[in-house]
Short mmCIF file of C-alpha atoms in Angstrom, two decimals:
data_model
loop_
_atom_site.label_atom_id
_atom_site.label_comp_id
_atom_site.label_asym_id
_atom_site.label_seq_id
_atom_site.Cartn_x
_atom_site.Cartn_y
_atom_site.Cartn_z
CA MET Q 27 -4.52 -47.46 -12.83
CA GLU Q 28 -7.43 -45.36 -13.29
CA LYS Q 29 -6.93 -44.10 -9.71
CA THR Q 30 -3.37 -43.40 -10.83
CA MET Q 31 -4.10 -41.72 -13.75
CA VAL Q 32 -6.89 -39.20 -11.71
CA GLY Q 33 -4.42 -38.88 -9.27
CA LEU Q 34 -1.94 -37.72 -12.06
CA ASP Q 35 -4.45 -35.46 -13.81
CA GLY Q 36 -5.80 -33.86 -10.61
CA GLU Q 37 -2.05 -33.12 -9.59
CA ALA Q 38 -1.52 -31.34 -13.12
CA THR Q 39 -4.75 -29.26 -12.73
CA ALA Q 40 -3.64 -28.17 -9.50
CA LYS Q 41 0.12 -27.07 -11.22
CA THR Q 42 -2.01 -25.35 -13.87
CA GLN Q 43 -4.55 -23.45 -10.98
CA ASN Q 44 -0.83 -22.50 -9.53
CA LYS Q 45 0.88 -21.22 -12.18
CA LEU Q 46 1.18 -17.32 -12.63
CA ASN Q 47 -1.12 -16.31 -15.30
CA LYS Q 48 1.09 -13.60 -17.48
CA TYR Q 49 -2.13 -11.65 -18.43
CA ALA Q 50 -3.02 -11.01 -15.14
CA LEU Q 51 0.44 -9.97 -14.28
CA ALA Q 52 0.71 -7.67 -17.03
CA CYS Q 53 -2.67 -5.76 -15.73
CA ALA Q 54 -2.06 -5.82 -12.56
CA LEU Q 55 1.71 -4.31 -13.18
CA VAL Q 56 -0.19 -1.66 -15.02
CA GLY Q 57 -1.93 -0.76 -12.03
CA SER Q 58 0.67 -0.57 -10.05
CA ILE Q 59 2.44 2.22 -11.87
CA ILE Q 60 0.30 5.22 -10.46
CA SER Q 61 2.00 3.65 -7.58
CA ILE Q 62 5.07 4.49 -8.54
CA ILE Q 63 4.18 8.01 -9.31
CA PHE Q 64 3.13 7.91 -5.45
CA GLY Q 65 6.59 6.58 -3.93
CA TYR Q 66 8.55 9.46 -6.58
CA ASP Q 67 7.06 11.88 -5.20
CA THR Q 68 7.87 10.54 -1.65
CA GLY Q 69 11.33 10.05 -1.93
CA VAL Q 70 12.20 12.79 -3.94
CA MET Q 71 10.60 15.61 -1.68
CA SER Q 72 13.14 14.23 1.35
CA GLY Q 73 15.63 15.39 -0.97
CA ALA Q 74 13.81 18.52 -2.28
CA MET Q 75 12.95 19.75 1.08
CA ILE Q 76 16.90 20.38 1.82
CA PHE Q 77 17.09 23.04 -1.46
CA ILE Q 78 13.74 24.15 -0.75
CA LYS Q 79 14.65 25.25 2.63
CA ASP Q 80 17.52 27.15 1.73
CA GLU Q 81 15.93 28.97 -1.36
CA MET Q 82 12.34 29.96 0.64
CA LYS Q 83 14.11 30.29 3.64
CA ILE Q 84 11.24 28.36 6.00
CA ASN Q 85 11.20 27.14 9.67
CA ASP Q 86 11.17 23.70 10.82
CA VAL Q 87 7.73 23.45 11.57
CA GLN Q 88 6.83 24.42 7.91
CA VAL Q 89 8.90 21.61 6.46
CA GLU Q 90 7.03 19.98 8.78
CA VAL Q 91 3.73 20.66 7.51
CA LEU Q 92 4.73 20.65 3.97
CA ALA Q 93 5.93 16.75 4.58
CA GLY Q 94 3.02 15.65 5.95
CA ILE Q 95 0.20 17.82 4.30
CA LEU Q 96 0.20 15.12 1.45
CA ASN Q 97 -0.86 12.44 3.50
CA LEU Q 98 -4.07 14.69 5.29
CA CYS Q 99 -4.93 15.28 1.70
CA ALA Q 100 -4.91 12.13 1.05
CA LEU Q 101 -6.94 10.98 3.64
CA VAL Q 102 -9.66 13.00 2.26
CA GLY Q 103 -9.14 11.43 -1.05
CA SER Q 104 -8.82 7.42 0.07
CA LEU Q 105 -12.33 8.14 1.61
CA THR Q 106 -13.33 9.56 -1.42
CA ALA Q 107 -11.88 6.94 -3.76
CA GLY Q 108 -13.90 3.84 -2.21
CA ARG Q 109 -17.45 5.11 -3.03
CA THR Q 110 -15.89 6.80 -6.54
CA SER Q 111 -14.27 3.50 -7.56
CA ASP Q 112 -18.05 1.59 -6.57
CA ILE Q 113 -19.81 4.22 -8.92
CA ILE Q 114 -17.03 4.67 -12.01
CA GLY Q 115 -15.37 1.05 -11.61
CA ARG Q 116 -11.93 0.38 -10.38
CA ARG Q 117 -9.79 1.37 -13.64
CA TYR Q 118 -11.29 4.38 -14.48
CA THR Q 119 -10.66 5.11 -11.04
CA ILE Q 120 -7.02 4.74 -11.78
CA VAL Q 121 -7.51 6.78 -14.38
CA LEU Q 122 -8.79 10.03 -12.35
CA ALA Q 123 -6.17 9.03 -9.96
CA SER Q 124 -3.14 9.65 -12.93
CA VAL Q 125 -5.16 12.75 -14.14
CA ILE Q 126 -4.84 14.37 -10.59
CA PHE Q 127 -1.09 13.38 -9.88
CA MET Q 128 -0.20 15.24 -13.57
CA ILE Q 129 -1.77 18.34 -12.22
CA GLY Q 130 -0.13 18.83 -8.26
CA ALA Q 131 3.24 17.57 -10.11
CA THR Q 132 2.23 20.41 -12.72
CA LEU Q 133 2.00 22.88 -9.85
CA MET Q 134 4.80 22.01 -7.39
CA GLY Q 135 7.06 21.92 -10.43
CA TYR Q 136 6.20 25.62 -11.00
CA GLY Q 137 6.28 26.27 -7.45
CA PRO Q 138 6.82 30.42 -7.45
CA ASN Q 139 6.17 30.45 -3.89
CA TYR Q 140 5.40 28.38 -0.79
CA ALA Q 141 2.06 28.31 -0.73
CA ILE Q 142 1.47 27.12 -4.52
CA LEU Q 143 3.64 24.82 -3.19
CA MET Q 144 1.38 24.15 -0.80
CA LEU Q 145 -1.03 23.69 -2.90
CA GLY Q 146 -0.12 21.78 -5.24
CA ARG Q 147 1.08 19.00 -2.85
CA CYS Q 148 -2.31 19.10 -1.52
CA ILE Q 149 -3.78 18.27 -4.90
CA THR Q 150 -1.14 15.16 -5.43
CA GLY Q 151 -2.27 13.61 -2.02
CA ILE Q 152 -5.80 13.57 -3.20
CA GLY Q 153 -4.38 11.56 -6.26
CA VAL Q 154 -2.05 9.61 -3.61
CA GLY Q 155 -5.21 9.06 -1.76
CA PHE Q 156 -7.05 7.51 -4.58
CA ALA Q 157 -3.73 5.39 -5.50
CA LEU Q 158 -3.39 3.32 -2.31
CA MET Q 159 -6.70 2.22 -2.50
CA ILE Q 160 -7.37 0.94 -6.11
CA GLY Q 161 -3.78 -0.59 -7.06
CA PRO Q 162 -4.31 -3.27 -4.56
CA VAL Q 163 -8.30 -3.42 -4.80
CA TYR Q 164 -7.72 -3.42 -8.49
CA ALA Q 165 -4.97 -6.11 -8.02
CA ALA Q 166 -6.73 -8.54 -5.54
CA GLU Q 167 -10.00 -8.59 -7.96
CA ILE Q 168 -8.22 -10.45 -10.98
CA SER Q 169 -5.92 -12.44 -9.17
CA SER Q 170 -6.47 -15.98 -8.47
CA PRO Q 171 -5.53 -17.41 -4.40
CA SER Q 172 -2.60 -19.33 -5.29
CA SER Q 173 -1.10 -15.72 -6.51
CA ARG Q 174 -2.88 -13.01 -5.12
CA GLY Q 175 0.06 -12.67 -2.70
CA LEU Q 176 2.84 -11.52 -5.31
CA LEU Q 177 0.24 -9.33 -7.44
CA THR Q 178 -1.55 -7.28 -4.37
CA SER Q 179 1.91 -6.47 -3.33
CA LEU Q 180 3.28 -5.37 -6.75
CA PRO Q 181 1.57 -1.68 -5.97
CA GLU Q 182 4.09 -1.57 -2.57
CA PHE Q 183 7.25 -3.01 -4.64
CA CYS Q 184 6.15 0.21 -7.33
CA ILE Q 185 5.98 2.95 -4.47
CA SER Q 186 9.72 1.32 -3.43
CA PHE Q 187 11.08 1.39 -7.19
CA GLY Q 188 9.21 4.62 -6.84
CA ILE Q 189 11.29 6.42 -3.64
CA LEU Q 190 14.17 5.30 -5.46
CA MET Q 191 13.77 7.02 -8.14
CA GLY Q 192 12.69 10.11 -6.06
CA TYR Q 193 16.28 9.44 -3.98
CA VAL Q 194 18.45 8.83 -7.81
CA SER Q 195 16.37 12.27 -8.78
CA ASN Q 196 17.74 13.97 -6.13
CA TYR Q 197 21.64 12.89 -6.32
CA CYS Q 198 21.03 13.89 -9.67
CA PHE Q 199 18.97 17.00 -9.93
CA GLY Q 200 21.04 18.29 -6.80
CA LYS Q 201 23.77 19.62 -9.46
CA LEU Q 202 21.62 21.85 -10.79
CA ALA Q 203 21.13 25.04 -9.64
CA VAL Q 204 19.17 25.53 -6.58
CA LYS Q 205 15.83 27.17 -7.79
CA ILE Q 206 15.97 24.75 -11.23
CA GLY Q 207 16.98 21.77 -9.35
CA TRP Q 208 14.22 21.54 -6.67
CA ARG Q 209 11.38 22.21 -9.19
CA MET Q 210 12.65 20.14 -11.90
CA MET Q 211 12.45 16.64 -9.20
CA LEU Q 212 8.74 17.33 -8.30
CA GLY Q 213 7.75 18.83 -11.73
CA VAL Q 214 9.10 15.87 -13.56
CA ALA Q 215 6.50 13.26 -11.87
CA ALA Q 216 3.40 15.04 -14.66
CA ILE Q 217 4.96 13.01 -17.27
CA PRO Q 218 4.52 9.58 -16.23
CA SER Q 219 1.03 10.45 -15.18
CA LEU Q 220 0.11 11.32 -18.45
CA VAL Q 221 1.49 8.26 -20.04
CA LEU Q 222 -0.51 5.81 -17.54
CA ALA Q 223 -3.66 7.92 -17.91
CA LEU Q 224 -3.67 6.82 -21.55
CA GLY Q 225 -2.58 3.40 -20.88
CA VAL Q 226 -5.08 2.16 -18.28
CA LEU Q 227 -7.81 2.97 -21.07
CA ARG Q 228 -6.62 -0.64 -22.24
CA MET Q 229 -7.00 -2.58 -18.89
CA PRO Q 230 -9.63 -4.53 -18.46
CA GLU Q 231 -11.92 -3.94 -15.83
CA SER Q 232 -12.31 -5.58 -12.47
CA PRO Q 233 -14.69 -8.89 -13.34
CA ARG Q 234 -16.21 -8.83 -9.63
CA TRP Q 235 -17.06 -4.87 -10.05
CA LEU Q 236 -18.72 -5.85 -13.10
CA VAL Q 237 -20.71 -8.62 -11.71
CA LEU Q 238 -21.62 -6.46 -9.32
CA GLN Q 239 -22.90 -4.01 -11.74
CA GLY Q 240 -24.77 -7.01 -13.82
CA ARG Q 241 -22.49 -7.32 -16.50
CA LEU Q 242 -21.72 -11.37 -16.34
CA LYS Q 243 -20.62 -11.48 -20.00
CA GLU Q 244 -17.82 -9.28 -19.96
CA ALA Q 245 -17.23 -10.46 -16.33
CA ARG Q 246 -16.78 -14.26 -17.97
CA GLU Q 247 -14.51 -12.43 -20.70
CA VAL Q 248 -12.16 -11.29 -18.46
CA LEU Q 249 -11.83 -14.19 -16.42
CA SER Q 250 -11.32 -16.27 -19.25
CA LYS Q 251 -8.06 -13.77 -19.54
CA VAL Q 252 -6.86 -13.89 -16.25
CA SER Q 253 -7.07 -17.68 -15.47
CA ASN Q 254 -5.13 -20.03 -16.49
CA THR Q 255 -7.72 -22.91 -17.44
CA GLU Q 256 -11.53 -22.23 -18.47
CA GLU Q 257 -12.25 -24.46 -15.34
CA GLU Q 258 -10.57 -22.24 -13.21
CA ALA Q 259 -12.33 -19.23 -14.88
CA ALA Q 260 -16.08 -21.05 -14.14
CA LEU Q 261 -15.26 -21.84 -10.68
CA ARG Q 262 -14.02 -18.12 -10.33
CA PHE Q 263 -16.63 -17.24 -11.74
CA ARG Q 264 -19.54 -19.10 -10.07
CA ASP Q 265 -17.71 -18.01 -6.39
CA ILE Q 266 -18.61 -14.27 -7.53
CA LYS Q 267 -21.93 -14.59 -8.78
CA LEU Q 268 -22.96 -16.22 -5.30
CA ALA Q 269 -21.44 -13.42 -3.35
CA ALA Q 270 -22.98 -11.22 -5.37
CA GLY Q 271 -26.48 -12.57 -4.88
CA ILE Q 272 -26.74 -14.03 -8.27
CA PRO Q 273 -28.06 -17.44 -8.47
CA GLU Q 274 -25.23 -20.44 -9.68
CA ASP Q 275 -26.87 -21.28 -12.91
CA CYS Q 276 -27.92 -17.77 -13.85
CA GLU Q 277 -26.69 -17.99 -17.81
CA GLN Q 278 -27.55 -14.24 -18.78
CA ASP Q 279 -25.36 -11.93 -19.75
CA VAL Q 280 -26.51 -9.03 -18.44
CA VAL Q 281 -28.87 -9.07 -15.16
CA LYS Q 282 -30.43 -6.57 -13.42
CA MET Q 283 -29.12 -6.06 -9.77
CA HIS Q 284 -31.78 -5.71 -7.47
CA ARG Q 285 -29.07 -5.38 -4.88
CA LYS Q 286 -27.48 -1.75 -4.39
CA THR Q 287 -24.08 -1.84 -6.50
CA HIS Q 288 -22.62 1.70 -6.70
CA GLY Q 289 -21.73 0.89 -2.80
CA GLU Q 290 -25.32 2.31 -1.57
CA GLY Q 291 -25.46 1.91 2.23
CA VAL Q 292 -21.61 0.47 2.78
CA TRP Q 293 -20.73 3.08 5.32
CA ARG Q 294 -24.19 1.83 7.29
CA GLU Q 295 -22.53 -1.56 7.32
CA LEU Q 296 -19.27 -0.89 8.08
CA LEU Q 297 -20.39 1.45 11.05
CA SER Q 298 -22.80 -1.25 12.08
CA PRO Q 299 -20.69 -4.21 10.72
CA THR Q 300 -21.54 -8.35 12.21
CA VAL Q 301 -19.19 -9.80 14.00
CA ALA Q 302 -17.12 -11.08 11.46
CA VAL Q 303 -17.09 -7.25 10.03
CA ARG Q 304 -15.82 -6.14 13.05
CA TRP Q 305 -12.73 -8.39 13.31
CA ILE Q 306 -12.43 -7.18 9.64
CA LEU Q 307 -11.94 -3.85 10.70
CA VAL Q 308 -10.02 -4.51 14.07
CA ALA Q 309 -7.39 -6.47 11.59
CA ALA Q 310 -7.22 -3.68 8.89
CA ILE Q 311 -7.69 -0.56 10.93
CA GLY Q 312 -4.41 -2.57 13.41
CA LEU Q 313 -2.59 -2.76 10.33
CA HIS Q 314 -2.40 0.17 8.85
CA PHE Q 315 -2.23 2.49 12.25
CA PHE Q 316 0.99 0.16 12.89
CA GLN Q 317 2.32 0.59 9.40
CA HIS Q 318 3.62 3.73 10.19
CA ALA Q 319 3.69 4.23 13.98
CA MET Q 320 6.24 1.72 13.66
CA GLY Q 321 8.53 4.64 12.10
CA ILE Q 322 8.95 4.49 8.99
CA GLU Q 323 7.76 7.60 7.72
CA ALA Q 324 10.58 8.72 10.19
CA VAL Q 325 13.38 7.08 8.38
CA VAL Q 326 12.05 7.36 4.29
CA LEU Q 327 11.61 10.96 4.69
CA TYR Q 328 13.63 12.11 7.26
CA SER Q 329 17.20 9.91 6.01
CA PRO Q 330 19.41 12.90 5.42
CA ARG Q 331 18.74 14.25 8.72
CA ILE Q 332 19.47 10.93 10.48
CA PHE Q 333 22.56 10.76 8.53
CA LYS Q 334 23.90 14.11 9.59
CA LYS Q 335 22.99 13.57 12.74
CA ALA Q 336 25.17 10.19 12.66
CA GLY Q 337 27.64 12.19 11.20
CA ILE Q 338 27.67 12.38 7.66
CA THR Q 339 27.48 16.89 6.76
CA ASN Q 340 28.65 16.72 3.03
CA LYS Q 341 25.10 17.38 1.02
CA ASP Q 342 26.26 14.97 -2.03
CA LYS Q 343 27.26 12.46 0.88
CA LEU Q 344 24.12 12.45 2.47
CA LEU Q 345 21.97 11.92 -0.83
CA LEU Q 346 23.88 9.48 -1.60
CA ALA Q 347 23.55 7.50 1.56
CA THR Q 348 20.23 7.77 0.69
CA VAL Q 349 19.64 6.12 -2.53
CA GLY Q 350 21.23 3.19 -0.36
CA VAL Q 351 17.76 3.20 1.13
CA GLY Q 352 15.67 3.33 -1.99
CA VAL Q 353 18.05 0.30 -3.54
CA ILE Q 354 17.30 -1.46 -0.25
CA LYS Q 355 13.72 -1.04 -0.56
CA THR Q 356 13.20 -2.26 -3.20
CA SER Q 357 15.70 -5.12 -3.13
CA PHE Q 358 13.51 -6.27 -0.17
CA ILE Q 359 9.94 -5.56 -1.28
CA LEU Q 360 11.04 -7.88 -4.68
CA VAL Q 361 12.02 -10.83 -2.56
CA ALA Q 362 8.67 -10.61 -0.05
CA THR Q 363 6.58 -10.75 -2.76
CA PHE Q 364 8.00 -13.82 -3.90
CA LEU Q 365 7.48 -15.41 -0.17
CA LEU Q 366 4.23 -14.24 0.36
CA ASP Q 367 2.06 -17.15 -1.40
CA LYS Q 368 4.84 -19.87 -0.42
CA ILE Q 369 5.78 -19.22 3.41
CA GLY Q 370 2.41 -17.26 4.43
CA ARG Q 371 1.42 -13.75 5.73
CA ARG Q 372 1.58 -14.04 9.74
CA ARG Q 373 5.19 -15.98 9.86
CA LEU Q 374 6.92 -13.26 7.67
CA LEU Q 375 5.16 -10.70 9.34
CA PHE Q 376 6.93 -11.42 12.50
CA THR Q 377 9.64 -12.00 11.36
CA SER Q 378 9.95 -9.00 9.67
CA ILE Q 379 8.72 -6.69 12.36
CA THR Q 380 11.34 -8.70 15.58
CA GLY Q 381 13.87 -7.60 12.98
CA MET Q 382 12.63 -3.87 12.56
CA THR Q 383 12.34 -3.91 16.99
CA ILE Q 384 16.20 -4.66 16.99
CA ALA Q 385 17.35 -2.42 14.18
CA LEU Q 386 15.53 0.64 16.02
CA SER Q 387 16.93 -0.27 18.97
CA MET Q 388 20.53 -0.40 18.02
CA LEU Q 389 19.93 2.85 15.60
CA GLY Q 390 18.33 4.71 18.90
CA PHE Q 391 22.08 3.25 20.67
CA ALA Q 392 23.42 4.67 17.94
CA LEU Q 393 22.38 7.92 17.71
CA THR Q 394 22.01 8.15 21.37
CA MET Q 395 25.78 7.43 21.72
CA VAL Q 396 26.89 10.34 19.26
CA GLU Q 397 24.95 12.79 20.72
CA HIS Q 398 26.87 12.39 23.83
CA SER Q 399 30.08 12.23 22.25
CA ASN Q 400 32.22 15.01 21.81
CA GLY Q 401 34.05 14.36 18.90
CA ASP Q 402 33.28 11.84 15.78
CA LEU Q 403 32.09 8.38 16.60
CA LEU Q 404 33.05 6.24 13.37
CA TRP Q 405 31.52 2.92 14.46
CA ALA Q 406 28.53 4.85 15.79
CA LEU Q 407 27.90 6.15 12.16
CA ILE Q 408 28.49 3.08 10.49
CA LEU Q 409 26.50 1.11 12.95
CA SER Q 410 23.85 4.24 12.11
CA ILE Q 411 23.97 3.85 8.75
CA PHE Q 412 23.98 -0.11 9.11
CA SER Q 413 20.50 0.00 11.28
CA VAL Q 414 18.44 2.22 9.21
CA TYR Q 415 18.78 -0.51 6.10
CA MET Q 416 18.30 -3.25 8.11
CA TYR Q 417 15.30 -1.42 9.30
CA VAL Q 418 14.16 -0.77 5.86
CA ALA Q 419 15.38 -4.23 4.84
CA PHE Q 420 12.77 -5.63 7.53
CA TYR Q 421 10.01 -3.60 6.90
CA SER Q 422 9.94 -4.04 3.09
CA ALA Q 423 10.03 -7.99 3.32
CA GLY Q 424 7.04 -7.97 5.78
CA MET Q 425 5.12 -5.16 7.04
CA ALA Q 426 5.14 -3.66 4.03
CA PRO Q 427 3.79 -5.56 1.37
CA ILE Q 428 1.35 -7.57 4.24
CA THR Q 429 -0.34 -4.32 5.15
CA TRP Q 430 -1.63 -3.90 1.78
CA VAL Q 431 -2.12 -7.70 0.43
CA TYR Q 432 -4.07 -8.46 4.14
CA SER Q 433 -6.11 -5.74 3.91
CA THR Q 434 -7.26 -5.94 0.84
CA GLU Q 435 -8.19 -9.07 0.71
CA ILE Q 436 -9.86 -9.69 3.88
CA PHE Q 437 -12.96 -7.34 3.03
CA PRO Q 438 -16.34 -9.04 1.48
CA LEU Q 439 -16.70 -7.80 -2.28
CA ARG Q 440 -19.50 -5.26 -1.31
CA LEU Q 441 -17.38 -3.87 1.30
CA ARG Q 442 -13.59 -3.99 -0.12
CA ALA Q 443 -13.20 -1.07 -1.69
CA GLN Q 444 -15.19 1.24 0.94
CA GLY Q 445 -13.56 -0.86 3.37
CA THR Q 446 -10.45 -0.33 2.25
CA SER Q 447 -10.65 2.98 2.09
CA ILE Q 448 -11.08 3.20 6.10
CA GLY Q 449 -7.96 1.19 6.59
CA ILE Q 450 -6.31 4.04 3.89
CA ALA Q 451 -7.32 6.91 5.63
CA VAL Q 452 -6.24 5.44 8.95
CA ASN Q 453 -2.99 4.85 7.10
CA ARG Q 454 -2.06 8.28 5.93
CA LEU Q 455 -3.16 10.19 9.17
CA MET Q 456 -1.11 8.17 10.99
CA ASN Q 457 1.89 9.42 8.34
CA ALA Q 458 0.92 12.68 8.19
CA ALA Q 459 1.23 12.19 12.28
CA ILE Q 460 4.86 11.05 11.84
CA SER Q 461 5.80 12.99 9.00
CA MET Q 462 4.63 16.17 10.96
CA SER Q 463 5.76 15.29 14.14
CA PHE Q 464 8.98 13.68 14.04
CA ILE Q 465 11.45 16.67 14.21
CA SER Q 466 9.57 18.12 17.38
CA ILE Q 467 9.72 14.48 18.92
CA TYR Q 468 13.15 14.29 18.82
CA GLU Q 469 13.84 17.74 19.72
CA ALA Q 470 11.90 16.59 22.95
CA ILE Q 471 13.56 13.32 24.13
CA THR Q 472 16.92 13.30 21.78
CA ILE Q 473 16.86 11.69 17.79
CA GLY Q 474 17.80 8.14 19.71
CA GLY Q 475 14.52 8.43 22.13
CA ALA Q 476 12.73 8.90 19.04
CA PHE Q 477 13.82 5.53 17.44
CA PHE Q 478 13.95 3.75 21.26
CA MET Q 479 10.04 4.79 21.22
CA PHE Q 480 9.50 3.15 17.71
CA ALA Q 481 11.29 -0.03 18.64
CA GLY Q 482 8.56 0.02 21.80
CA ILE Q 483 5.76 0.24 19.21
CA CYS Q 484 7.18 -2.68 17.61
CA VAL Q 485 6.40 -4.86 20.40
CA VAL Q 486 3.06 -3.73 20.71
CA ALA Q 487 2.21 -4.11 17.39
CA LEU Q 488 3.83 -7.74 17.09
CA THR Q 489 1.57 -8.82 20.24
CA TYR Q 490 -1.38 -6.95 18.68
CA PHE Q 491 -1.35 -8.90 15.18
CA TYR Q 492 -0.43 -12.25 17.13
CA PHE Q 493 -3.94 -12.13 18.05
CA PHE Q 494 -6.18 -10.63 15.56
CA LEU Q 495 -4.69 -11.71 12.22
CA PRO Q 496 -5.30 -15.58 11.47
CA GLU Q 497 -3.21 -16.63 7.92
CA THR Q 498 -4.95 -16.01 4.51
CA LYS Q 499 -2.79 -17.76 2.67
CA GLY Q 500 -4.06 -20.12 -0.54
CA LYS Q 501 -7.92 -18.67 0.45
CA SER Q 502 -10.22 -17.47 -2.20
CA LEU Q 503 -11.61 -14.09 -1.68
CA GLU Q 504 -14.83 -15.37 -0.94
CA GLU Q 505 -13.19 -17.87 1.65
CA ILE Q 506 -12.31 -15.35 3.75
CA GLU Q 507 -14.56 -13.62 5.71
CA LYS Q 508 -15.74 -17.08 6.57
CA LEU Q 509 -11.95 -17.34 7.81
CA PHE Q 510 -13.01 -13.67 10.20
CA GLY Q 511 -16.38 -15.35 11.12
CA LYS Q 512 -15.46 -19.36 12.00
CA ASN Q 513 -16.79 -19.64 15.63
CA VAL Q 514 -17.73 -16.62 15.79
CA GLU Q 515 -22.02 -16.86 14.12
CA PRO Q 516 -23.42 -18.63 11.10
CA LEU Q 517 -23.91 -16.86 7.84
CA SER Q 518 -27.27 -15.29 9.01
CA SER Q 519 -26.60 -13.13 12.34
CA GLY Q 520 -29.19 -14.23 15.30
CA ASP Q 521 -31.05 -10.02 14.20
CA GLY Q 522 -32.02 -11.44 10.99
CA ARG Q 523 -29.67 -9.60 9.15
CA GLU Q 524 -28.22 -11.41 6.24
CA ARG Q 525 -24.28 -10.89 6.18
CA ASP Q 526 -22.36 -10.80 2.60
CA ASP Q 527 -20.63 -14.10 1.82
CA VAL Q 528 -17.85 -11.86 0.52
#
């Protein structure tokens, strides 16, 4: 009878700990709103470029530069954001990103000429770099292992929702006069940026960052709110203290940290890593590289051009078809957020990339047939639209959220912010490379050939991920570096350097 009661009590405790904490969900949602603004800017630019090109009489090279410059500036922002968040904290970094966004959006909305438009786009890009780094890091650090996939994928869902809002904005403001329409599209993003900057101040700071600063009382208070039971909070608090090098039995409210706690020396550790951290870098950088090398930016940013090549010439119909991309992207991201913690990262990722490969091959075939046809091919137009939607659906259901969830959760605590920023720098570099070269690529090898190329890259990515990405579902952040170090090296390396647990 006693064993039965113990078993029931253990089962009840497990169910309680696996229950989604509403306060943690609310914090992750607020912290992810910055990603909506970024997504909006990405989506709205796809349509705004049509009108900007008509008014300012710019050429295709200038269009490519305008599309891609944001990501080059985001690279700078992401590399700066890691150290910034280690110094001022995760919460104030979100505030800073919001303010930068607001300045950039205001300048783009004003945009009297190409130079000012580019300046606004560059400033916005720095904000993007901050947002992409801090949203997933904050969500990962306040979530429990059972809900980390859901909460850490929220920024990606918010990016997709923002892209959808950008497409809708294109369709609505596109009906206004050209000089007013695109400026309204770009400038309206300044409003939510201001609201977010004020709203974030009511959020708690990351408990892991607080522990690194020796502010144990504040960390305990936050953990008690984002955990379902006091036992769970105590267990998470103990693990974080051990990872930060604080004795398990320490009960002080504030301790003086003898280690560097504002990110000092992290770059040296990342550039001269232990074996486990080296494999973590290989996994994270690979994820961010292939996320854009597989062509998502070509589809999202240039979808009006793709549909035009397929046979849609009316501007309203082009923008309406593009709205469909946003709806599919947002819907399937939402599906993925609930699957990540149930079926795991690897299985979902492999399914996603397989579907993307098939969709890209179909799109390449359809566009090649249209290009070599003398008349309209209705079946090829339908297949092109279907293939684009299928590609976006499979991308959103796996590759999109897993890149952010996985690359955020695998870095050790002290290296997390700046390690994540390296991955995001690669992400933005690849985004810029595709954004600024896609027109030139398809002019060189045909638009169908460009998508066959992306399909080939998907196959390479599938092989890479099979060998370098172990499953992390259900493991605490304090266990994951051990997973990468398994059968590789003990907790203390042979050269005498102590390795952070996480």
